[in-house]
Short mmCIF file of C-alpha atoms in Angstrom, two decimals:
data_model
loop_
_atom_site.label_atom_id
_atom_site.label_comp_id
_atom_site.label_asym_id
_atom_site.label_seq_id
_atom_site.Cartn_x
_atom_site.Cartn_y
_atom_site.Cartn_z
CA MET A 16 -5.86 0.85 17.04
CA GLY A 17 -5.52 -2.63 18.34
CA GLY A 18 -7.03 -5.99 17.64
CA GLY A 19 -4.35 -7.93 15.71
CA PRO A 20 -4.62 -9.54 12.27
CA GLU A 21 -8.24 -10.58 12.65
CA VAL A 22 -9.38 -6.96 12.95
CA LEU A 23 -7.14 -6.01 10.03
CA ARG A 24 -8.66 -8.59 7.75
CA ALA A 25 -12.11 -7.64 8.91
CA LYS A 26 -11.47 -3.93 8.16
CA LEU A 27 -9.92 -4.63 4.74
CA ASP A 28 -13.02 -6.93 3.98
CA GLN A 29 -15.36 -4.20 5.14
CA ILE A 30 -13.70 -1.70 2.82
CA LYS A 31 -13.97 -4.21 -0.12
CA TYR A 32 -17.50 -5.19 0.86
CA HIS A 33 -18.78 -1.63 0.95
CA GLY A 34 -17.01 -0.86 -2.30
CA HIS A 35 -15.25 2.29 -0.92
CA GLY A 36 -11.89 0.91 -1.64
CA ARG A 37 -10.48 3.70 0.52
CA GLY A 38 -9.13 3.92 4.04
CA ILE A 39 -6.43 5.35 6.26
CA LEU A 40 -3.10 3.48 6.40
CA TRP A 41 -0.50 4.05 9.11
CA GLY A 42 2.57 2.47 10.67
CA GLN A 43 2.34 1.71 14.42
CA VAL A 44 5.69 1.77 16.09
CA ALA A 45 5.45 4.84 18.17
CA SER A 46 2.46 7.01 19.04
CA THR A 47 4.13 9.91 17.32
CA ARG A 48 4.68 8.18 13.97
CA PRO A 49 2.84 10.02 11.13
CA ALA A 50 0.47 8.22 8.84
CA VAL A 51 1.83 6.34 5.90
CA ALA A 52 -1.16 7.66 4.02
CA GLU A 53 -4.31 9.50 4.82
CA ARG A 54 -5.99 8.04 1.80
CA ALA A 55 -5.45 4.43 0.69
CA THR A 56 -7.12 2.89 -2.33
CA ILE A 57 -7.33 -0.80 -2.48
CA ALA A 58 -6.70 -2.20 -5.94
CA GLN A 59 -9.15 -4.90 -5.78
CA THR A 60 -10.46 -5.35 -9.25
CA TRP A 61 -8.51 -6.80 -12.31
CA PRO A 62 -8.72 -3.51 -14.19
CA THR A 63 -7.50 -1.54 -11.14
CA ARG A 64 -4.72 -3.92 -10.45
CA LEU A 65 -3.59 -3.95 -14.20
CA VAL A 66 -3.63 -0.16 -14.63
CA GLY A 67 -2.35 0.71 -11.09
CA LEU A 68 -0.81 4.26 -11.37
CA LEU A 69 -0.26 4.10 -15.17
CA GLY A 70 -1.56 7.32 -16.75
CA CYS A 71 -1.07 9.38 -13.60
CA ASN A 72 1.37 12.21 -13.46
CA ALA A 73 2.13 11.68 -9.70
CA LEU A 74 0.93 9.92 -6.63
CA PRO A 75 0.10 12.76 -4.23
CA GLU A 76 1.76 12.93 -0.90
CA GLY A 77 -0.47 11.22 1.67
CA GLU A 78 -2.10 8.82 -0.82
CA ALA A 79 -1.31 5.20 -1.24
CA LEU A 80 -2.45 2.37 -3.63
CA VAL A 81 -2.69 -1.12 -1.89
CA PHE A 82 -2.38 -4.36 -3.88
CA PRO A 83 -3.53 -7.23 -1.64
CA SER A 84 -2.23 -10.83 -2.67
CA CYS A 85 0.89 -9.30 -4.57
CA SER A 86 4.53 -9.80 -4.10
CA SER A 87 6.09 -8.05 -7.00
CA ILE A 88 5.48 -4.87 -8.95
CA HIS A 89 6.64 -3.13 -12.13
CA THR A 90 6.83 0.57 -12.95
CA TRP A 91 6.62 0.19 -16.79
CA GLY A 92 5.01 3.20 -18.32
CA MET A 93 4.99 5.20 -15.10
CA ARG A 94 6.09 8.84 -15.25
CA PHE A 95 7.35 9.21 -11.61
CA ALA A 96 9.19 7.45 -8.79
CA ILE A 97 7.34 5.89 -5.96
CA ASP A 98 8.34 4.25 -2.64
CA VAL A 99 7.14 0.66 -2.17
CA ILE A 100 6.32 -1.19 0.86
CA PHE A 101 5.93 -5.05 0.94
CA VAL A 102 3.82 -6.52 3.78
CA ASP A 103 3.04 -10.03 4.89
CA ARG A 104 -0.49 -11.26 5.71
CA ARG A 105 -0.35 -9.48 9.12
CA TRP A 106 0.53 -6.20 7.50
CA ARG A 107 4.08 -6.38 8.98
CA VAL A 108 6.69 -4.72 6.75
CA VAL A 109 8.92 -7.36 5.07
CA SER A 110 10.77 -5.16 2.62
CA LEU A 111 10.99 -1.50 1.59
CA ARG A 112 12.07 -0.16 -1.83
CA PRO A 113 12.36 3.69 -1.70
CA GLY A 114 12.62 5.73 -4.83
CA GLY A 115 11.48 3.05 -7.27
CA ARG A 116 12.05 4.67 -10.68
CA PRO A 117 9.90 4.27 -13.78
CA TRP A 118 10.47 1.38 -16.15
CA ARG A 119 11.76 -1.03 -13.44
CA VAL A 120 10.71 -4.48 -12.11
CA VAL A 121 10.76 -5.54 -8.51
CA TRP A 122 10.83 -9.37 -8.66
CA PRO A 123 8.72 -11.27 -6.05
CA VAL A 124 9.76 -10.59 -2.46
CA ARG A 125 9.99 -13.53 -0.13
CA GLY A 126 7.28 -13.46 2.56
CA ALA A 127 5.33 -10.66 0.96
CA TRP A 128 1.57 -10.85 0.64
CA GLY A 129 0.75 -7.34 -0.36
CA VAL A 130 2.21 -4.16 -1.72
CA VAL A 131 1.66 -0.60 -0.71
CA GLU A 132 2.78 2.11 -3.17
CA VAL A 133 3.23 5.59 -1.78
CA ALA A 134 4.77 8.98 -2.97
CA ALA A 135 8.61 8.96 -3.35
CA GLY A 136 10.13 10.25 -0.11
CA THR A 137 7.37 9.00 2.17
CA LEU A 138 9.63 6.19 3.68
CA GLY A 139 12.32 8.74 4.51
CA ARG A 140 9.93 11.14 5.89
CA ILE A 141 8.06 8.78 8.25
CA GLY A 142 10.99 6.49 9.13
CA LEU A 143 9.30 3.16 8.43
CA LYS A 144 11.46 0.11 8.88
CA VAL A 145 11.28 -3.62 8.07
CA GLY A 146 9.34 -5.17 10.93
CA ASP A 147 7.04 -2.25 11.55
CA GLN A 148 3.43 -3.04 11.73
CA LEU A 149 0.85 -1.27 9.46
CA ARG A 150 -2.71 -0.88 10.18
CA ILE A 151 -5.59 0.06 7.82
CA ALA A 152 -8.90 1.47 8.94
CA PRO A 153 -12.00 2.50 6.87
CA SER A 154 -12.69 6.12 6.62
CA ILE A 155 -15.40 8.36 5.26
CA LEU A 156 -14.02 10.30 2.37
CA ARG A 157 -15.63 12.76 -0.03
CA PRO A 158 -15.62 11.41 -3.73
#
């Protein structure tokens, strides 16, 4: 998928506008790179952002929770570890925090505009690195 930041913003806006809040998220570095997540949920409402993954027993492999306009996170009250990807406005990776354990805080990350939370072990499995470019695309998913 090409098109640069304008296309990324348009696709994210399209996901928000249509209320699906879901899409496919992947890192584009090499054509063989696996998807970061096959299902990405955009935390776009205040309740969704506030609750996040609280109350969940796990974040399934292949799923992600995306927080636009966010540069820090906490894992208070969570029951499992997660990998965390911080991205800038162009969805370029600016920081990675693998294996974030429950009851921790990650203070604001310089240059971060958004956060992507994925299952623990995802970063090691896909080999994502700082500077990699993420892409998000709408998809049709069953409820």
